[in-house]
PDB file of C-alpha atoms in Angstrom:
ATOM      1  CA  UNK A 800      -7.402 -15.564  -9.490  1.00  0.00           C
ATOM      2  CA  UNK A 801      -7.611 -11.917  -8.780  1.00  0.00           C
ATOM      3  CA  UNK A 802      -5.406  -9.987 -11.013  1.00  0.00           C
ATOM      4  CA  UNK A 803      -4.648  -6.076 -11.155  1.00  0.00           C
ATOM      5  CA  UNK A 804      -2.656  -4.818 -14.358  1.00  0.00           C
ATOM      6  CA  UNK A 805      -1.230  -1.299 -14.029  1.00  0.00           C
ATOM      7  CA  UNK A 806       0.175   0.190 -17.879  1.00  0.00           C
ATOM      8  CA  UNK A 807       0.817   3.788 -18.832  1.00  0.00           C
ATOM      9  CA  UNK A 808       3.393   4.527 -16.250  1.00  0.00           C
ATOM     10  CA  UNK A 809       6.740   6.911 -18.562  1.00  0.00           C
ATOM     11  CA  UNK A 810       8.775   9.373 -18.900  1.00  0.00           C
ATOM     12  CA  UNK A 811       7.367  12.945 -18.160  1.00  0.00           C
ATOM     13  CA  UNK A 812       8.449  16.066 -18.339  1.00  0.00           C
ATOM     14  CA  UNK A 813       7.227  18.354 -15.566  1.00  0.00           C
ATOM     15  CA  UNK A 814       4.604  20.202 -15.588  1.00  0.00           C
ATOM     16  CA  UNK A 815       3.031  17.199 -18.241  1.00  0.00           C
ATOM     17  CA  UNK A 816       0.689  14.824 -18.297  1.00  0.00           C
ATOM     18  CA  UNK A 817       0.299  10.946 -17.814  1.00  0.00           C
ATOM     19  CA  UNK A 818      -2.688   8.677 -17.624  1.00  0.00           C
ATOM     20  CA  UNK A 819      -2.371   5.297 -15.629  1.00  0.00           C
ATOM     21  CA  UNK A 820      -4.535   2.352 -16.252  1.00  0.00           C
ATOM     22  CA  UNK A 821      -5.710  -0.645 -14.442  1.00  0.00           C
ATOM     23  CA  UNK A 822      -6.972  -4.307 -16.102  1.00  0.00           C
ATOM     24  CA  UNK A 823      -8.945  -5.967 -13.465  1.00  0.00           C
ATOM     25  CA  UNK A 824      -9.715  -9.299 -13.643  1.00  0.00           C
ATOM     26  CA  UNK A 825     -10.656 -12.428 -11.299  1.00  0.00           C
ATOM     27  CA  UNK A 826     -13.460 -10.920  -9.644  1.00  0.00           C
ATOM     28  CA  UNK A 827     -16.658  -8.667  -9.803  1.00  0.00           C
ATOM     29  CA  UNK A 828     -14.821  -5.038 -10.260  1.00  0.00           C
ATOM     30  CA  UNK A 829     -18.270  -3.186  -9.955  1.00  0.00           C
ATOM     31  CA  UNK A 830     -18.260  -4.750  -6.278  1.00  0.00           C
ATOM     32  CA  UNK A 831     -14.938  -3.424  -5.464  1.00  0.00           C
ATOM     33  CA  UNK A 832     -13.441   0.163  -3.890  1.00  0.00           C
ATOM     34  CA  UNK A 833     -10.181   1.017  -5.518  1.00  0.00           C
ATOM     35  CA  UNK A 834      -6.998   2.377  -4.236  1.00  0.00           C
ATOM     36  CA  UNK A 835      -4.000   4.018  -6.473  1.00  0.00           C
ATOM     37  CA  UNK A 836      -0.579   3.965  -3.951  1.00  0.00           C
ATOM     38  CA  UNK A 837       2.516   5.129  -4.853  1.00  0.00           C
ATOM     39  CA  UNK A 838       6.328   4.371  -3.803  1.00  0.00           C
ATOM     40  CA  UNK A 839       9.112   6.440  -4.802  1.00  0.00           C
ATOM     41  CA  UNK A 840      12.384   5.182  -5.382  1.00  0.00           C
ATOM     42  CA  UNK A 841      14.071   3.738  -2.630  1.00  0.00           C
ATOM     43  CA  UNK A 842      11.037   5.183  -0.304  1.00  0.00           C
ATOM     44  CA  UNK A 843       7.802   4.209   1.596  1.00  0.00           C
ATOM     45  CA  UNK A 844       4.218   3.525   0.680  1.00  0.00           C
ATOM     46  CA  UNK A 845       1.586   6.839  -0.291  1.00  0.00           C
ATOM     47  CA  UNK A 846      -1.642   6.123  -1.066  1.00  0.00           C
ATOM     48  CA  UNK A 847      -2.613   8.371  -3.422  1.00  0.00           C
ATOM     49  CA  UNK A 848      -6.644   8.467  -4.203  1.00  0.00           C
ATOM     50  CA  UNK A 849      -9.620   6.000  -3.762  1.00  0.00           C
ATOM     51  CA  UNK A 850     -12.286   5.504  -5.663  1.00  0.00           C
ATOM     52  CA  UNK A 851     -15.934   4.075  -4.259  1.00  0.00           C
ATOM     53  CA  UNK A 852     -17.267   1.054  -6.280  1.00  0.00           C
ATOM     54  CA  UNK A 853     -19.980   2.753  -8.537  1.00  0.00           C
ATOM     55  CA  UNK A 854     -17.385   5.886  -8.445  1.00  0.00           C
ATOM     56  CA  UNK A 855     -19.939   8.376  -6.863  1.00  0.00           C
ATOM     57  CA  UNK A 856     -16.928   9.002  -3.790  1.00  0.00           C
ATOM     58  CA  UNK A 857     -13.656   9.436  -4.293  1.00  0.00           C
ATOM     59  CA  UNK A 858     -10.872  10.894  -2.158  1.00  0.00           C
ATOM     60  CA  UNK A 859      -7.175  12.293  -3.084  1.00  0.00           C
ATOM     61  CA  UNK A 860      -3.859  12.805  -0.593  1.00  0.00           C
ATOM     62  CA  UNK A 861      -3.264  16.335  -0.638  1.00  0.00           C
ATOM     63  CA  UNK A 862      -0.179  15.691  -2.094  1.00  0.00           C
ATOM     64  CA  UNK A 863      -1.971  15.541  -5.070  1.00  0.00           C
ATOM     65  CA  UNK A 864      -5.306  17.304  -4.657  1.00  0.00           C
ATOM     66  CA  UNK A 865      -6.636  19.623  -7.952  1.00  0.00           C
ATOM     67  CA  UNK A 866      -3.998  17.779 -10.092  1.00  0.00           C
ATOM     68  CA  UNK A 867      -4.671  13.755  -9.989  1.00  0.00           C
ATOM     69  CA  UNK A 868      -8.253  12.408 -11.029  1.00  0.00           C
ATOM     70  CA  UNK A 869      -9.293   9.097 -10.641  1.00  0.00           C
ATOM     71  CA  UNK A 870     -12.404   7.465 -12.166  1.00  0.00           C
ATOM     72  CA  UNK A 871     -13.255   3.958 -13.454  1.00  0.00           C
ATOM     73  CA  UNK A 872     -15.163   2.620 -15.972  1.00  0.00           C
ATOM     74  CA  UNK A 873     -16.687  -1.312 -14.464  1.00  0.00           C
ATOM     75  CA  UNK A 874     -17.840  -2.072 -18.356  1.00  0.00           C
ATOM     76  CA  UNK A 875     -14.502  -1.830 -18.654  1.00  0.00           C
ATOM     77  CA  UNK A 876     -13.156  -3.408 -15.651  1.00  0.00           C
ATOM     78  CA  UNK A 877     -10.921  -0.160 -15.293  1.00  0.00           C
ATOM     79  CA  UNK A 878      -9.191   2.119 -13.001  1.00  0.00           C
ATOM     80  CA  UNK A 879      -7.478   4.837 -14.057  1.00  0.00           C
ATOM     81  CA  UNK A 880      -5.287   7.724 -13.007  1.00  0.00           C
ATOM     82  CA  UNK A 881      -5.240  11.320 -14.911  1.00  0.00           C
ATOM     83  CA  UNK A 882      -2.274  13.186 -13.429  1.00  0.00           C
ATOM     84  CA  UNK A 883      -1.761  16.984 -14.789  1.00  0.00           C
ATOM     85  CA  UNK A 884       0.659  19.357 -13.731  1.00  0.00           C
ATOM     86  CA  UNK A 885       3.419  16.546 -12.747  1.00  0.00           C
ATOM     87  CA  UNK A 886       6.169  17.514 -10.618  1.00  0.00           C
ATOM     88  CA  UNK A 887       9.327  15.792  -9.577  1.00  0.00           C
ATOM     89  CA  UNK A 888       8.439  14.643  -6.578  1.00  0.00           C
ATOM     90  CA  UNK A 889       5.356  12.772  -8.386  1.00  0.00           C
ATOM     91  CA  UNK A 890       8.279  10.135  -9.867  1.00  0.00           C
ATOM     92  CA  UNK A 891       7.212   6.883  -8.218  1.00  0.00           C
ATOM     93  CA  UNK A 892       5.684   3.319  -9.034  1.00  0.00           C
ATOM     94  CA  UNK A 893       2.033   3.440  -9.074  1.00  0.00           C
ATOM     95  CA  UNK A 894       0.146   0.380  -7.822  1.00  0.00           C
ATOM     96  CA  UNK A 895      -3.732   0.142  -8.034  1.00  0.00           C
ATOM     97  CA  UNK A 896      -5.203  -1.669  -5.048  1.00  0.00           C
ATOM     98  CA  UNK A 897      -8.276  -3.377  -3.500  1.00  0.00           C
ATOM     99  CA  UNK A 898     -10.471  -3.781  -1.978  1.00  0.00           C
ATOM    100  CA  UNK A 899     -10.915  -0.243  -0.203  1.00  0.00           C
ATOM    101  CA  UNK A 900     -10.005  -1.199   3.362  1.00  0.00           C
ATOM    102  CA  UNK A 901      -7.781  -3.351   3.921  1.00  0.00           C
ATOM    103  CA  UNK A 902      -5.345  -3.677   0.394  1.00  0.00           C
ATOM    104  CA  UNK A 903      -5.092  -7.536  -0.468  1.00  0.00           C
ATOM    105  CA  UNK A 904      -4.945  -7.382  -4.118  1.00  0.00           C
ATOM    106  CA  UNK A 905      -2.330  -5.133  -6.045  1.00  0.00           C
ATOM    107  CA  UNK A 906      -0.841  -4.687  -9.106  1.00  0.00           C
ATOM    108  CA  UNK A 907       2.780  -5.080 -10.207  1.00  0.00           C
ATOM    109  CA  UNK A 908       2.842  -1.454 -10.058  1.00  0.00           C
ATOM    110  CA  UNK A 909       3.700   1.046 -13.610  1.00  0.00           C
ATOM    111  CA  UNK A 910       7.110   3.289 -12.720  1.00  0.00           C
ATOM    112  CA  UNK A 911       5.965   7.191 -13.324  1.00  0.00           C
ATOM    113  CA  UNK A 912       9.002   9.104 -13.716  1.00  0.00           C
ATOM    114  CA  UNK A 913       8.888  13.469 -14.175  1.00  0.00           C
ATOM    115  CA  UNK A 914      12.338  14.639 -15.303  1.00  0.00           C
ATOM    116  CA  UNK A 915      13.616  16.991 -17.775  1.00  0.00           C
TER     117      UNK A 915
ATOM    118  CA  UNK B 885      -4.043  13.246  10.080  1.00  0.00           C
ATOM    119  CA  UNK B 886      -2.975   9.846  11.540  1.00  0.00           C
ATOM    120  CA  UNK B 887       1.237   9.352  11.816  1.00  0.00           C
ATOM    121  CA  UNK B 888       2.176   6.127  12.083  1.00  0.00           C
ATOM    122  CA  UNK B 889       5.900   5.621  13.394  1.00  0.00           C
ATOM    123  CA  UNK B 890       7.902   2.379  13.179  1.00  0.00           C
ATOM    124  CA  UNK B 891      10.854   1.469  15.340  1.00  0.00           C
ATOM    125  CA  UNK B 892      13.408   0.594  14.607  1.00  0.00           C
ATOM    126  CA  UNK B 893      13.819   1.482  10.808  1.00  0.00           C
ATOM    127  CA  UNK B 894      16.393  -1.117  10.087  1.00  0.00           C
ATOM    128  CA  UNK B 895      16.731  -4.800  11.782  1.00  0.00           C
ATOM    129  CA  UNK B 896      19.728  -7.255  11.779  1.00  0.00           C
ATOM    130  CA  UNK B 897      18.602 -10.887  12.351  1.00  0.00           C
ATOM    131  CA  UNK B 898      19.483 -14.844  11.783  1.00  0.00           C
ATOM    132  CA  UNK B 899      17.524 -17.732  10.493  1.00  0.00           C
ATOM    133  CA  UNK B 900      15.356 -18.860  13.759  1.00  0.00           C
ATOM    134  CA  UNK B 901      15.909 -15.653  15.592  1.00  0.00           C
ATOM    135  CA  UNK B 902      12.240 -13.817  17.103  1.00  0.00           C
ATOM    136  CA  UNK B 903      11.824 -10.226  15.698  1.00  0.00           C
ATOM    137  CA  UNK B 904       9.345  -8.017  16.617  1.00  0.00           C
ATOM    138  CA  UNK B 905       8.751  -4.897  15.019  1.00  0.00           C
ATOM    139  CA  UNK B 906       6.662  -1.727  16.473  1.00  0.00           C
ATOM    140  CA  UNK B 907       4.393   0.594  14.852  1.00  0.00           C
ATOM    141  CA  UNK B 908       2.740   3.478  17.010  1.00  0.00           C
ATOM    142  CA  UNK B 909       0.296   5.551  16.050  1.00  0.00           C
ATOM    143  CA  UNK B 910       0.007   9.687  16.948  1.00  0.00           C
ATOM    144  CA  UNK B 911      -3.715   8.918  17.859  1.00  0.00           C
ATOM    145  CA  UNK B 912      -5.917   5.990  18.513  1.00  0.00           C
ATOM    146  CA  UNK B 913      -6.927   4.049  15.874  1.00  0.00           C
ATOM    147  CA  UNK B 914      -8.780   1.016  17.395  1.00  0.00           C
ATOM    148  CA  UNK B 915      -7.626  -2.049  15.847  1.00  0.00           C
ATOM    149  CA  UNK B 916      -7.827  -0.434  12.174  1.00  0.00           C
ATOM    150  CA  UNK B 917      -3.957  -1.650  11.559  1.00  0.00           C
ATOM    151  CA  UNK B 918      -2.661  -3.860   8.715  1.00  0.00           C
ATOM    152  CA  UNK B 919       0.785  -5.355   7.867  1.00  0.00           C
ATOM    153  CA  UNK B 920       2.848  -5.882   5.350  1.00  0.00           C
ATOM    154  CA  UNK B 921       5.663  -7.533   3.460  1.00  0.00           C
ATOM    155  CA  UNK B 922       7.843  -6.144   0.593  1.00  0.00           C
ATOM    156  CA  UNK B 923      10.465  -7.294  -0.969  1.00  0.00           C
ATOM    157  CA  UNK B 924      12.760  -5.368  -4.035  1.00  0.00           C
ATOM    158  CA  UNK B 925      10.780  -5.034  -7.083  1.00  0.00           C
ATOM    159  CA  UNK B 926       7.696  -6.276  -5.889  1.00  0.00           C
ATOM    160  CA  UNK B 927       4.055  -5.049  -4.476  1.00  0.00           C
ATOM    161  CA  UNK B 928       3.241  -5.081  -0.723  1.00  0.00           C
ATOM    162  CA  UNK B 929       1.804  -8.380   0.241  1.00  0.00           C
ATOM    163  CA  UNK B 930      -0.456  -8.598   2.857  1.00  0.00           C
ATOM    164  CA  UNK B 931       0.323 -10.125   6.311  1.00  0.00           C
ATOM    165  CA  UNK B 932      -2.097  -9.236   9.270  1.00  0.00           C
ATOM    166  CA  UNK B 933      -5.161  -7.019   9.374  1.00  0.00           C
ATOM    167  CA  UNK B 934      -7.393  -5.733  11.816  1.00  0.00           C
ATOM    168  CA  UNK B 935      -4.431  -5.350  14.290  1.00  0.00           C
ATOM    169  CA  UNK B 936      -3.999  -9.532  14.916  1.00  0.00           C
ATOM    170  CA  UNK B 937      -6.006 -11.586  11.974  1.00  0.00           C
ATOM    171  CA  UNK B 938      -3.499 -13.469  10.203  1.00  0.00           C
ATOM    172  CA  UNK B 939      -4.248 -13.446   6.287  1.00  0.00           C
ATOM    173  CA  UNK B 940      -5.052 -16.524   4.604  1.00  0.00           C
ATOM    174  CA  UNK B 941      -1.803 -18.475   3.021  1.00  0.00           C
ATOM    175  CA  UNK B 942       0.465 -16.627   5.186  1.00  0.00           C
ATOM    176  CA  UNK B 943       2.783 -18.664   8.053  1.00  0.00           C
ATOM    177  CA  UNK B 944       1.625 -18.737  11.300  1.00  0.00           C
ATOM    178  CA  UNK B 945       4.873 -17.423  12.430  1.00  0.00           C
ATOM    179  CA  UNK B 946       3.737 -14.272  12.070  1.00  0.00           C
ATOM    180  CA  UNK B 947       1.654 -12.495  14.551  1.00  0.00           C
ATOM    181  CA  UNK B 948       0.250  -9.460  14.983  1.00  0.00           C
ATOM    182  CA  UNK B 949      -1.067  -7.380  18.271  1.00  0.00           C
ATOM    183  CA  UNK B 950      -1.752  -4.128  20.220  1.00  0.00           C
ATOM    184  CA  UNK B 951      -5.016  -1.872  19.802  1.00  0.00           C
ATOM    185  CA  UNK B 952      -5.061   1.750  20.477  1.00  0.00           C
ATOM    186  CA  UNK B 953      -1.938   3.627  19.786  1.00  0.00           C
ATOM    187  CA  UNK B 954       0.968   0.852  19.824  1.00  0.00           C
ATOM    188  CA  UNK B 955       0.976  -2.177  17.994  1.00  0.00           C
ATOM    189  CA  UNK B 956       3.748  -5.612  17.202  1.00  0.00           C
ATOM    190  CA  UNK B 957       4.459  -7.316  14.209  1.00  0.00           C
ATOM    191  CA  UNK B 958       6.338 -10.729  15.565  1.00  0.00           C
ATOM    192  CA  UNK B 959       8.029 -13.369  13.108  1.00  0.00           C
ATOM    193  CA  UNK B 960       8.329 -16.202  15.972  1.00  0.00           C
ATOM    194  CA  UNK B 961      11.250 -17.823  13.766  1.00  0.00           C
ATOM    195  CA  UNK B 962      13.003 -16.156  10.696  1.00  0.00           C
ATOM    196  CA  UNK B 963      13.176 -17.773   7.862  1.00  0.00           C
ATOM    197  CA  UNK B 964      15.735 -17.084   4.666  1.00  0.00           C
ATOM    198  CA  UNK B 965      12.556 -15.825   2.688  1.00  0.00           C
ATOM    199  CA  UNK B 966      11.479 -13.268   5.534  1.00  0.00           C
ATOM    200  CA  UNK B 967      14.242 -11.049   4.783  1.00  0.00           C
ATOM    201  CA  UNK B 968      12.167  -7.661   3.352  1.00  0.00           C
ATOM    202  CA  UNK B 969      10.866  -4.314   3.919  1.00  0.00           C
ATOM    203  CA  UNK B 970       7.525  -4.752   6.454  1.00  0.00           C
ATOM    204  CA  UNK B 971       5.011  -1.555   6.633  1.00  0.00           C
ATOM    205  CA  UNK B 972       1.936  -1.162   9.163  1.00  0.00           C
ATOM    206  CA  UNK B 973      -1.319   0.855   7.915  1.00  0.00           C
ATOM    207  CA  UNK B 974      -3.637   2.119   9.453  1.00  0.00           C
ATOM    208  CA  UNK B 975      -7.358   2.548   8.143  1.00  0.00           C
ATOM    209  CA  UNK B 976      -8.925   4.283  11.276  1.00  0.00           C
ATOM    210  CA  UNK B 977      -9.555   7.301   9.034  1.00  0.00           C
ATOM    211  CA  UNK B 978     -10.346   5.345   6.073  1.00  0.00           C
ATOM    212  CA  UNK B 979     -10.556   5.896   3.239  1.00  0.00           C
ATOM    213  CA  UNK B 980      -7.172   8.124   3.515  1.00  0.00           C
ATOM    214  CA  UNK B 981      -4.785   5.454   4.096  1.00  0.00           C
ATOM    215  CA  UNK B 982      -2.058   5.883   5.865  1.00  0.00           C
ATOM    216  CA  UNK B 983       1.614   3.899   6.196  1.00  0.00           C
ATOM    217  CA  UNK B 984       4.680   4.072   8.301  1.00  0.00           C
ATOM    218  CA  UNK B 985       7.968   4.340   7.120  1.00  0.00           C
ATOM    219  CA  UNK B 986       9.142   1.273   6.820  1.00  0.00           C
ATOM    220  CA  UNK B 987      11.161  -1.465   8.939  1.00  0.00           C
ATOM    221  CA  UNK B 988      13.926  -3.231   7.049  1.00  0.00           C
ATOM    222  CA  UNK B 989      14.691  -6.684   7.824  1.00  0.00           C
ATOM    223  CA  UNK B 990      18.398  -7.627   6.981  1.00  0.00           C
ATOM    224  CA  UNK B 991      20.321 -10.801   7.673  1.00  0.00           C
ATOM    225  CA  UNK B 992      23.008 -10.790  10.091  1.00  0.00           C
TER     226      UNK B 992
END
């Protein structure tokens, strides 16, 4: 059974820093593009920043451009998030999904919240 | 970048009743359209991909269609556990994902 774990998610202040984390599990990570999406409270669905399998591509919303870095480790079976420079508007749950396309598998998501 | 626009944001329905819900998109986008279901304090679950292809494990009630710009989500019969939030996607300009707002589905 595929499972995604997302951990890390806190309190914040702005202008801080958080790193999310993703336990994979249930199938071949290494094989798999990766997806971090984000839903504020009592909004829609963002995605936020993709990831190829082996990590040579990866793309960011420009919400979050020059601030949020994504990278993986597949020894690890791990996806992760670096956000810098957080903001109010970055409180939200996080989910990491896959595969890259079409999102069938995602986490139970990690609440992010930037407040002072 | 690709907008996706759902109509109508909010839904009233009964048990049995047919609902379909519209998502249109501000270009064409092929068939690269998914759906999905949300309830409160869960993740997304997908319904429908590639415009019409009904995911494995989910009813046959629902049904997707449309290609191009406009695009249905139908529920054929509502049932008590349908009641949620239901997003399209589109991955026409993969890998930047984009959603639409939202449709929520509310019991009458």
């Amino acid at each position: 059974e595929v499972q995604l774990v997302e951990s890390g998610g806190g309190l914040v202040q702005p202008g801080g820093s958080l790193r999310l984390s993703c336990a994979a599990s249930g199938f071949t990570f290494s094989s798999y593009e990766m997806n971090w999406v984000r839903q504020a409270p009592g909004k829609g669905l963002e995605w936020v920043s993709y990831i190829s399998s082996s990590g040579s591509t990866i793309y960011y919303a420009d919400s979050v451009k020059g601030r949020f870095t994504i990278s993986r480790d597949n020894a690890k079976n791990s996806l992760y998030l670096q956000m810098n420079s957080l903001r109010a508007e970055d409180t939200a749950v996080y989910y990491c999904a896959s595969p890259g396309v079409v999102l069938r598998y995602w986490g139970q998501g990690t609440l992010v919240t930037v407040s002072s | 970048a690709i907008q996706l626009t759902q109509s109508p944001s909010s839904l009233s329905a009964s048990v049995g009743d047919r609902v379909t819900i519209t998502c249109r998109a501000s270009q064409g986008i092929s068939s690269a359209l998914a759906w999905y279901q949300q309830k409160p304090g869960k993740a997304p679950k997908l319904l429908i991909y590639d415009a019409s292809s009904l995911e494995s494990g989910v009813p046959s009630r629902f049904s997707g269609s449309g290609s191009g710009t406009d695009f249905t989500l139908t529920i054929s019969s509502l049932q008590p556990e349908d009641f949620a939030t239901y997003y399209c996607q589109q991955f026409n300009s993969y890998p930047h994902h984009t959603f639409g707002q939202g449709t929520k589905l509310e019991i009458k």
